[in-house]
Coordinates of C-alpha atoms and ligand atoms in Angstrom, one line a residue:
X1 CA 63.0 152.7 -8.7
X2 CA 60.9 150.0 -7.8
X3 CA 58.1 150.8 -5.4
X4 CA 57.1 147.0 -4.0
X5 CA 58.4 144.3 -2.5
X6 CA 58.6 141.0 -2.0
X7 CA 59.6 138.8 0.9
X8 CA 59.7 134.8 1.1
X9 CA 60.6 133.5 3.8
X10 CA 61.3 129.8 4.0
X11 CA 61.2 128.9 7.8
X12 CA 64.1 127.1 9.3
X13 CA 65.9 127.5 5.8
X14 CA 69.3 127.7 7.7
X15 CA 71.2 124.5 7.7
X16 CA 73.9 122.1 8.9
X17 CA 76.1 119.6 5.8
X18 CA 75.2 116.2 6.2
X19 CA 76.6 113.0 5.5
X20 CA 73.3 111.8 2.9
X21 CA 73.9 114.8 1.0
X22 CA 77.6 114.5 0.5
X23 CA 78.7 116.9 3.6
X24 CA 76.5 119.5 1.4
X25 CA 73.5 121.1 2.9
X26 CA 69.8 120.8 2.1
X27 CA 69.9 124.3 0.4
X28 CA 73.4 123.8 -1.4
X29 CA 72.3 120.2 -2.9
X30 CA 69.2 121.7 -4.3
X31 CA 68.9 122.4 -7.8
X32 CA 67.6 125.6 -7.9
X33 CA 67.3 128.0 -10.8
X34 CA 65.2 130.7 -9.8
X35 CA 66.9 131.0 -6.5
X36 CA 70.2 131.6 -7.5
X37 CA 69.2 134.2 -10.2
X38 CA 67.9 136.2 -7.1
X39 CA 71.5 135.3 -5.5
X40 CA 73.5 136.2 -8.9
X41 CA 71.3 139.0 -9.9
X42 CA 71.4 140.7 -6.9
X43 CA 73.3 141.1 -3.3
X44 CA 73.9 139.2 -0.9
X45 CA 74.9 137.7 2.6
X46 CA 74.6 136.2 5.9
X47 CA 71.8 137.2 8.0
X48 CA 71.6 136.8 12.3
X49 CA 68.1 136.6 12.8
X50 CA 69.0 138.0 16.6
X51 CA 72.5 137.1 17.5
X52 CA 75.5 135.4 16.1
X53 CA 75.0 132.0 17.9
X54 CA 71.4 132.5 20.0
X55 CA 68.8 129.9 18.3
X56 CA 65.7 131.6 17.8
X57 CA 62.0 130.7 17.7
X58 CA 60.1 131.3 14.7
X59 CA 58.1 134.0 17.0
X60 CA 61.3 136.0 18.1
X61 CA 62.9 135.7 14.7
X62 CA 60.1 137.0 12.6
X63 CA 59.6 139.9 15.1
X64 CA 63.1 140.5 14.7
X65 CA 63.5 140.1 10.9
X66 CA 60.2 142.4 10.8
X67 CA 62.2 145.2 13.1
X68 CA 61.0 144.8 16.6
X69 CA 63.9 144.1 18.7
X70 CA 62.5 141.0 20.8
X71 CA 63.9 142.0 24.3
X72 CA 61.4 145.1 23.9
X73 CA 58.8 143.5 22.3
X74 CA 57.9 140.1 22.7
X75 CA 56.5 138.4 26.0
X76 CA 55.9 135.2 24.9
X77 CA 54.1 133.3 22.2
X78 CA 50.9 132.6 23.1
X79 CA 49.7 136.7 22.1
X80 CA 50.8 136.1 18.8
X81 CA 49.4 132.9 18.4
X82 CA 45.9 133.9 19.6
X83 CA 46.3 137.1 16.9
X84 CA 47.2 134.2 14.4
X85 CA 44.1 132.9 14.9
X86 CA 41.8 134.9 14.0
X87 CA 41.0 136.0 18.2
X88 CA 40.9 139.9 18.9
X89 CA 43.2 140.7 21.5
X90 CA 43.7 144.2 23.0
X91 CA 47.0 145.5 24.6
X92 CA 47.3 143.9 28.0
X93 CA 45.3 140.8 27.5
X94 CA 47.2 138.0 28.1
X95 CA 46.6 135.1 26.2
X96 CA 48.3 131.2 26.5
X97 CA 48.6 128.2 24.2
X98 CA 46.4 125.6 24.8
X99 CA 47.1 121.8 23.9
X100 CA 44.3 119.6 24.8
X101 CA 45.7 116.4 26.0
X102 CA 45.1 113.0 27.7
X103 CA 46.4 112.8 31.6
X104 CA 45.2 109.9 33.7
X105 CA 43.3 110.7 37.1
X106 CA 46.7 111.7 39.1
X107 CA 47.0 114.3 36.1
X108 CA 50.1 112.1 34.7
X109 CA 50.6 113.6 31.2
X110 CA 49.7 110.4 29.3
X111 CA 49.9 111.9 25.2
X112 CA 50.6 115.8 24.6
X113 CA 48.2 115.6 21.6
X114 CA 45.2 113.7 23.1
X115 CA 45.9 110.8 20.3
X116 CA 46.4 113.1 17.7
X117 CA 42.9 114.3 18.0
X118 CA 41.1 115.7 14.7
X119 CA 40.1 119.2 14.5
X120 CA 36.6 118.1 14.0
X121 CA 36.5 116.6 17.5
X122 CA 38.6 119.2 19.2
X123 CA 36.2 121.9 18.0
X124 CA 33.0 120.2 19.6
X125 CA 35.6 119.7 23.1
X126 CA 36.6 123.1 22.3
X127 CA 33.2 124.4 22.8
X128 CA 32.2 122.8 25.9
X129 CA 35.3 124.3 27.1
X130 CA 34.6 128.2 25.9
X131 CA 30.7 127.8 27.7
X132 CA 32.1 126.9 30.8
X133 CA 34.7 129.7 30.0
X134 CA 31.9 132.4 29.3
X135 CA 29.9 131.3 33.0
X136 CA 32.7 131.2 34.8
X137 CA 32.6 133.0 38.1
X138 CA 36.0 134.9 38.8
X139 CA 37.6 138.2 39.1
X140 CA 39.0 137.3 35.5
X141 CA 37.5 137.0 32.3
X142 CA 38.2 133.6 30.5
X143 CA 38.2 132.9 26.5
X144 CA 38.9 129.8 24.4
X145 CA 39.4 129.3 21.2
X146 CA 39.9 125.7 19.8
X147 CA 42.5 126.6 16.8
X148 CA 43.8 123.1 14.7
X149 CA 43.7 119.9 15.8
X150 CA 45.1 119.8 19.6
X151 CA 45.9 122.9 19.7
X152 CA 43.9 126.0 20.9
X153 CA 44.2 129.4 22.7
X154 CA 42.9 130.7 25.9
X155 CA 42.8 134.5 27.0
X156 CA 42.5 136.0 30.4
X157 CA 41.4 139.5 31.1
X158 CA 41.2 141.8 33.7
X159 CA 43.0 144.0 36.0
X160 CA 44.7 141.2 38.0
X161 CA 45.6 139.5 34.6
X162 CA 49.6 138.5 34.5
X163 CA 51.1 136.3 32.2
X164 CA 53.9 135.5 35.0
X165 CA 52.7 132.1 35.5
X166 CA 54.4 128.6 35.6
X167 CA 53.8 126.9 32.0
X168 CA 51.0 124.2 32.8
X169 CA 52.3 122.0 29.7
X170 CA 55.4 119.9 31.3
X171 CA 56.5 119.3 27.3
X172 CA 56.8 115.4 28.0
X173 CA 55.0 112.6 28.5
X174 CA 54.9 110.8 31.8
X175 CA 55.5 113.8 33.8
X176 CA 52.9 115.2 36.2
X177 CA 51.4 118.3 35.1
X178 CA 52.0 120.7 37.6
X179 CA 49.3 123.6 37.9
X180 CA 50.5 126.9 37.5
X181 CA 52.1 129.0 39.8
X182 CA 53.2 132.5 40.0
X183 CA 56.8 133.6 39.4
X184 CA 56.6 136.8 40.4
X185 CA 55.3 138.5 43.7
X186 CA 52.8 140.3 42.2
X187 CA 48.9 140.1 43.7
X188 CA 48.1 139.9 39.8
X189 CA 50.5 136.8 39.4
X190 CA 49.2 135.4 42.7
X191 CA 45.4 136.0 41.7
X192 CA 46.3 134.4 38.2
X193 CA 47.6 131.6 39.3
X194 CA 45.1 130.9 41.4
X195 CA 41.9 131.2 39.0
X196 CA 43.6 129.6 36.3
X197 CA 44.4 126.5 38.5
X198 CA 40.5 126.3 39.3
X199 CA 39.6 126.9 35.7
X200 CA 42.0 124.3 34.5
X201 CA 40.6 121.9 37.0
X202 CA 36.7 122.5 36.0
X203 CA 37.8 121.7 32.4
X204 CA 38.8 118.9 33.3
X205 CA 35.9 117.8 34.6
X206 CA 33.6 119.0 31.7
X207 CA 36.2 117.3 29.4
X208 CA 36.0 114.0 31.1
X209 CA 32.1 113.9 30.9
X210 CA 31.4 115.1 26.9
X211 CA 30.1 112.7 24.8
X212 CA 33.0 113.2 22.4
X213 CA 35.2 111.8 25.0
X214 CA 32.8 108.9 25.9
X215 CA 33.0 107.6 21.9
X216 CA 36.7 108.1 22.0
X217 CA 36.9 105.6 24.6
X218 CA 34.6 103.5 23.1
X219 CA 36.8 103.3 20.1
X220 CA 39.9 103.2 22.2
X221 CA 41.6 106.3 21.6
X222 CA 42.7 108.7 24.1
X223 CA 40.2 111.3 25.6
X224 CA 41.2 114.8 25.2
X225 CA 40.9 115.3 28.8
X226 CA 42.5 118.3 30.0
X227 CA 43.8 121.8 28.3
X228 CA 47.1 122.5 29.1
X229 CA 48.2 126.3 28.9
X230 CA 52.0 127.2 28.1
X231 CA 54.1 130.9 26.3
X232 CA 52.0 132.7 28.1
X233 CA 52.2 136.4 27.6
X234 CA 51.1 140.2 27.7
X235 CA 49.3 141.5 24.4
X236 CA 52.3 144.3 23.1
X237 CA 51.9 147.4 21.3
X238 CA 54.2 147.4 18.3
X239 CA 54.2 150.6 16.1
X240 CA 52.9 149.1 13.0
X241 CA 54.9 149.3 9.7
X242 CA 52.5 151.4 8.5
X243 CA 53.4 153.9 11.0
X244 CA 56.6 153.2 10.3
X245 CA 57.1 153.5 6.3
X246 CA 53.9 154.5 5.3
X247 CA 53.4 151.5 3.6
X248 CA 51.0 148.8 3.2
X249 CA 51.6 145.1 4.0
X250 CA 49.7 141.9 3.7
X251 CA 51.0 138.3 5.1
X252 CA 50.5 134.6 3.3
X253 CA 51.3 132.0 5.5
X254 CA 49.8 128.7 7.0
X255 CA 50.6 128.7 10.3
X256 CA 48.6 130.9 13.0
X257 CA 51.7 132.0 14.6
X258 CA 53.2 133.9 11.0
X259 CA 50.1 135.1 10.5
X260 CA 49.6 136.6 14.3
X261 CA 53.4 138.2 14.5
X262 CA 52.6 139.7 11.0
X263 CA 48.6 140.8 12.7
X264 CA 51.1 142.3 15.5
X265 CA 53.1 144.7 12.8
X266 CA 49.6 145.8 11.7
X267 CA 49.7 143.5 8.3
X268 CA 46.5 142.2 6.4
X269 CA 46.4 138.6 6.5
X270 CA 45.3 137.1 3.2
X271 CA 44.0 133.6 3.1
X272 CA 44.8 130.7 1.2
X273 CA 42.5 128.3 1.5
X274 CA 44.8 125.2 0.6
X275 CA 47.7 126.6 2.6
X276 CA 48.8 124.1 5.5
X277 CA 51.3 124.9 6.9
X278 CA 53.0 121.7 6.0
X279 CA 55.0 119.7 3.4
X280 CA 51.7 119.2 1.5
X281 CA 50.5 122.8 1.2
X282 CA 49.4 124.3 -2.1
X283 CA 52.5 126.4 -3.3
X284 CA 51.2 127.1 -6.3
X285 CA 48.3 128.9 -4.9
X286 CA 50.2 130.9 -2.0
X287 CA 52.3 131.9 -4.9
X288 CA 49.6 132.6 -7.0
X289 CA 47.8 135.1 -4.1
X290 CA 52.1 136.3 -3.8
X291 CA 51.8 138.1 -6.8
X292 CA 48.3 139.6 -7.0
X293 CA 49.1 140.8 -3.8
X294 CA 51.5 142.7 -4.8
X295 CA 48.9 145.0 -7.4
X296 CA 47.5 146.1 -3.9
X297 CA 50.3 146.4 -1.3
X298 CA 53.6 147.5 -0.8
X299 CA 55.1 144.5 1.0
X300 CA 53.8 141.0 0.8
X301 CA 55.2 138.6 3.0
X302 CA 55.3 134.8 1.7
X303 CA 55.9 132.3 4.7
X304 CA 56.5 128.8 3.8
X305 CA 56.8 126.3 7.1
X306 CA 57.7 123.3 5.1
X307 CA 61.6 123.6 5.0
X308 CA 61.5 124.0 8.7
X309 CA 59.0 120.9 9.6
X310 CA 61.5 118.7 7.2
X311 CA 64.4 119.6 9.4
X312 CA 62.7 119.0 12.9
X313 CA 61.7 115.4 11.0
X314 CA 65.5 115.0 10.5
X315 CA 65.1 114.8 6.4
X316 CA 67.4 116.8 4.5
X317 CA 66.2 115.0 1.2
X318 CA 62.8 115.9 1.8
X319 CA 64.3 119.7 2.8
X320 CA 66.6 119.6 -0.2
X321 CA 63.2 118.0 -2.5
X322 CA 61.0 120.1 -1.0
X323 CA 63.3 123.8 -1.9
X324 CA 63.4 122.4 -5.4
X325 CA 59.2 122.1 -5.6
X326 CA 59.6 125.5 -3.9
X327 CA 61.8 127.2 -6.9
X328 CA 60.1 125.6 -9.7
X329 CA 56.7 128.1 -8.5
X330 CA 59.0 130.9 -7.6
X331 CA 60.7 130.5 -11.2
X332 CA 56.9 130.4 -13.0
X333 CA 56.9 134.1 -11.5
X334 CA 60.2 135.7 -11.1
X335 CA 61.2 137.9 -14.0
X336 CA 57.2 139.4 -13.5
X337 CA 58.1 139.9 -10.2
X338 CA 61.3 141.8 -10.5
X339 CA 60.1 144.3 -13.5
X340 CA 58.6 146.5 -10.6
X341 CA 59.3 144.8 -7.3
X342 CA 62.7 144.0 -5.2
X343 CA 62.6 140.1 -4.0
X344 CA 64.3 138.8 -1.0
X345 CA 64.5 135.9 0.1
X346 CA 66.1 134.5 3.3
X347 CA 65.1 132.0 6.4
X348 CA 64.1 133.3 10.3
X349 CA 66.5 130.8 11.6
X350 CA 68.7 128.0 11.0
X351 CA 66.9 124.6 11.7
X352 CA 69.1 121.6 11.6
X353 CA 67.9 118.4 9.5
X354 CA 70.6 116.1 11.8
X355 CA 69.5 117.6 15.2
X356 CA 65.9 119.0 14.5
X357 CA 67.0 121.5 16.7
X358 CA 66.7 125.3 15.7
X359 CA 70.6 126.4 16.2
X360 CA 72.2 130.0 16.2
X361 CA 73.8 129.9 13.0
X362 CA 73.0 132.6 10.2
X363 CA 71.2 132.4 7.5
X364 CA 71.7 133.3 3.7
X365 CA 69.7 136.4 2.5
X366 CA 69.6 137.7 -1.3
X367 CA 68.0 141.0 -2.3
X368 CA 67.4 141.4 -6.0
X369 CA 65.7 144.0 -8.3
X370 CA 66.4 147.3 -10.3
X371 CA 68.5 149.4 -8.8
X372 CA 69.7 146.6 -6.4
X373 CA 73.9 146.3 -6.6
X374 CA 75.1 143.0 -8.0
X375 CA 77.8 141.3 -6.3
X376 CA 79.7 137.9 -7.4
X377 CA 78.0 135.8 -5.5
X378 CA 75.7 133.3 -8.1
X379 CA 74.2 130.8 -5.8
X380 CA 72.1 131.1 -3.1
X381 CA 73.1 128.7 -0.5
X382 CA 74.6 128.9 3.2
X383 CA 78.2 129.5 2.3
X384 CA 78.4 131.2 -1.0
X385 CA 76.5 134.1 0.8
X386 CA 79.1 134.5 3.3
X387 CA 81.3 136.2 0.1
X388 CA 78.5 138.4 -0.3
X389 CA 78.6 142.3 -0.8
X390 CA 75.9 142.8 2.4
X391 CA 78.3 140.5 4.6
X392 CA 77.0 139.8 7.9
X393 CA 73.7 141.7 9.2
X394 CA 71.0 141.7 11.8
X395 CA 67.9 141.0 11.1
X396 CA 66.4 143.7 12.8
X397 CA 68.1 145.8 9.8
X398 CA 66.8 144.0 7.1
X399 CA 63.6 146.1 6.9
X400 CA 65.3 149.5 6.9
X401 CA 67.6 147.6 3.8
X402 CA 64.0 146.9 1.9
X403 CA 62.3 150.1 2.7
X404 CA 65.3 152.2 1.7
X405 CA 65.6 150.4 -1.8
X406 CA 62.1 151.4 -2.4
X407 CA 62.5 155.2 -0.9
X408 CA 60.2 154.6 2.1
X409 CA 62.9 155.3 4.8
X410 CA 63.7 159.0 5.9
X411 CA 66.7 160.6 5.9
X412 CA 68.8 160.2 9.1
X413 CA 70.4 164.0 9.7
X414 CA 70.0 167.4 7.4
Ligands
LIG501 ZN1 60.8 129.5 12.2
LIG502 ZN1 61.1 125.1 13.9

C-alpha cells in the first residue's frame, strides 16, 4: 500500500465550453498526457467543492476540500490571509485585508490599487502605517503588515475585538468609501467600529504626508493614500490534520491565501522562491520542491493559481496553453511519483473563462496509484469524469477518500 500522497490542485480548474475552443472547454481542448494517465489509470469523478450549484471562493473551497465544513469554520478571509503571510495570529484575533488605495479628499474611491503600486513602495507606506499602528492609543491593539504590492493585512486585538464590521473597501471605483460600522449589537462591534474608523482616518493622514507619496505625485501617479480593510474575520481553531490522521503535511503555493488555509490545517509551508502566484510562476521548481517533499511528509499539497487568474482574464487559450505547460512538468515526474504515492488531482471550484466569474458547477477529480480501482474513464476533463466510478462527491470527503487509501483513517464501528 502506498503510504504518501500527492495533491495538485489547479485553482479555478472547473470550466464552461466556449465558442474559441470549439464548444470544448479549456481542460477538454488541452493535450494532456500525463493528466489523463492519472484519469485512465485510476478513478474518477465529479467533485462539489461545497454544494451542487453554490460558487465558492478559493478560501471556502480549500477549507472544504481539506475537510473543514465552512459554515463551522470559516469567518471570513482576512485570518487566513494574514496566516498566509507569514503574521502569527492566535485564536480570536481578528484580522482584515488591507488594499492601500488612492481616494480623493471627500474619500471618493479614485483606483482600488493606488496605480498599481509596486511592492517596493507599498513596503516603505506600509511601515509608516505599522509605527503609527504600534503608538496608537486605544483599547485595541493594531498590526499591519504590508504583504504584495497593494495589498496588506491588518490585525486587531483585544477583548472588545469583533470582526462584525462593515467592509471599508466599497469594491469599485467612484464610490465613497464608507467607514465601518457595526452589524451587530454587540459593545465589541460598537467599540470596533469605532477605533478602526479613527485608525483608518490617522492613516490617512500619515499616508498623505510620506515622502513616497510626495514623488508619486511628482511623477504623476496615484498616492497610495488610504488603507482600506475588508473579509474581516475571527482567528478559528481547526483540529489540524495532524490531529486528525496522524500525518504530516507541507503546502507549495504562491498565493498567501493557499498557503494561510493550509497554515490553518496545521501544514508546513515550503517556499519556492520563483513561485508567483501567476501565469509566469516557475512550475518546474514548485514541481521540483513537489516531489522532494514528498521524502519528508505524508501529504504535499501543490497549488497552482494560474488556471484560475486565466479564467477571471476571460482566456480559455491561455487556460487551455497554460494546463498543457502544466502537464508537460507533472509528466517529467509522474511514474516516480506513483511507485510509492497516490496522486490526485482536481480544482477548488469551477471558474469560468467566458464570465470570469467563479460558478457552482463541479469539478473533475482523478485518484491514481497502487491499490487505487481503475475505472473506464481515460481522460481527465469536465465531462468524461461524470462516467467515473467515484461519481459525484463532496469535497469535504475527499480527505477521508485519500487518507483511507493510505490506511490513515480509523475504522468507523467494531
Ligand atoms: Zn480558487
Ligand atoms: Zn478565482
Amino acid at each position: 500500500m502506498p503510504d504518501k500522497v500527492l495533491v495538485l490542485m489547479l485553482d479555478g480548474l472547473g470550466d464552461r465550453p466556449s465558442k474559441e475552443l470549439g464548444l470544448m472547454t479549456p481542460l477538454q481542448a488541452a493535450r494532456k498526457v500525463a493528466l489523463d494517465l492519472i484519469a485512465s489509470e485510476g478513478m474518477t469523478g465529479l467533485l462539489d467543492p461545497y454544494a451542487p450549484g453554490v460558487p465558492v471562493g478559493s478560501d471556502t473551497g480549500h477549507l472544504s476540500i481539506l475537510g473543514y465544513d465552512p459554515k463551522a469554520y470559516y469567518t471570513g478571509r482576512g485570518p487566513l490571509e494574514a496566516l498566509g503571510a507569514g503574521v502569527d495570529l492566535r485564536p480570536g484575533d481578528v484580522a482584515f485585508r488591507v488594499n492601500m488605495a488612492t481616494v480623493d479628499d471627500d474619500w471618493n474611491l479614485v483606483d482600488r490599487r493606488a496605480g498599481r503600486i509596486s511592492t517596493e513602495e507599498a513596503r516603505e507606506l506600509g511601515r509608516a502605517v505599522a509605527e503609527l499602528a504600534e503608538g496608537f492609543d486605544s483599547v485595541l491593539k493594531f498590526e499591519y503588515h504590508p504583504t504584495v504590492e497593494h495589498r496588506g493585512v491588518l490585525v486587531i486585538r483585544g477583548e472588545l475585538a469583533s470582526p462584525s464590521v462593515t467592509d471599508v473597501d466599497p469594491h469599485r471605483e467612484g464610490v465613497r468609501v464608507q467607514m465601518p460600522r457595526p452589524t451587530e449589537g454587540t459593545k465589541a462591534a460598537r467599540v470596533t467600529a469605532e477605533e478602526l474608523s479613527r485608525f483608518l482616518l490617522r492613516a490617512k493622514e500619515v499616508l498623505e504626508r510620506h515622502p513616497v507619496n510626495s514623488s508619486r505625485r511628482q511623477r504623476g501617479l496615484s498616492p497610495a493614500n488610504a488603507i482600506l480593510p475588508r473579509g474581516g474575520g475571527v482567528m478559528p481553531r481547526l483540529p489540524s490534520l495532524a490531529e486528525r490522521y496522524g500525518i504530516r503535511s507541507v503546502v507549495i503555493a504562491g498565493g498567501a491565501l493557499y498557503r494561510g488555509v493550509c497554515r490553518a490545517a496545521g501544514m508546513d509551508v515550503r517556499i519556492v522562491p520563483t513561485a508567483t502566484g501567476t501565469l509566469n510562476t516557475d512550475l518546474r521548481a514548485k514541481f521540483e520542491a513537489a516531489v522532494d517533499s514528498l521524502r519528508a511528509y505524508d501529504l504535499v499539497f501543490l497549488h497552482i493559481k494560474g488556471t484560475d487568474t486565466a479564467s477571471h482574464d476571460r482566456r480559455p487559450a491561455v487556460k487551455r496553453d497554460f494546463i498543457e505547460r502544466i502537464d508537460g512538468e507533472l509528466r517529467r515526474h509522474l511514474d516516480a511519483v506513483l511507485t510509492d504515492a497516490v496522486v490526485c488531482v482536481t480544482g477548488d471550484h469551477t471558474t469560468s473563462s467566458l464570465d470570469g466569474r467563479h460558478h457552482g458547477d463541479p469539478v473533475p477529480v482523478a485518484i491514481a496509484g497502487e491499490g487505487v480501482r481503475r475505472d473506464d474513464v481515460v481522460r481527465f476533463d469536465e465531462v468524461s469524469c461524470g462516467r467515473g466510478s467515484m461519481g459525484r462527491m463532496r469535497g469535504l470527503d475527499l480527505m477521508n477518500v485519500l487518507m483511507d487509501l493510505i490506511g490513515r483513517v480509523e475504522m468507523y464501528g467494531e
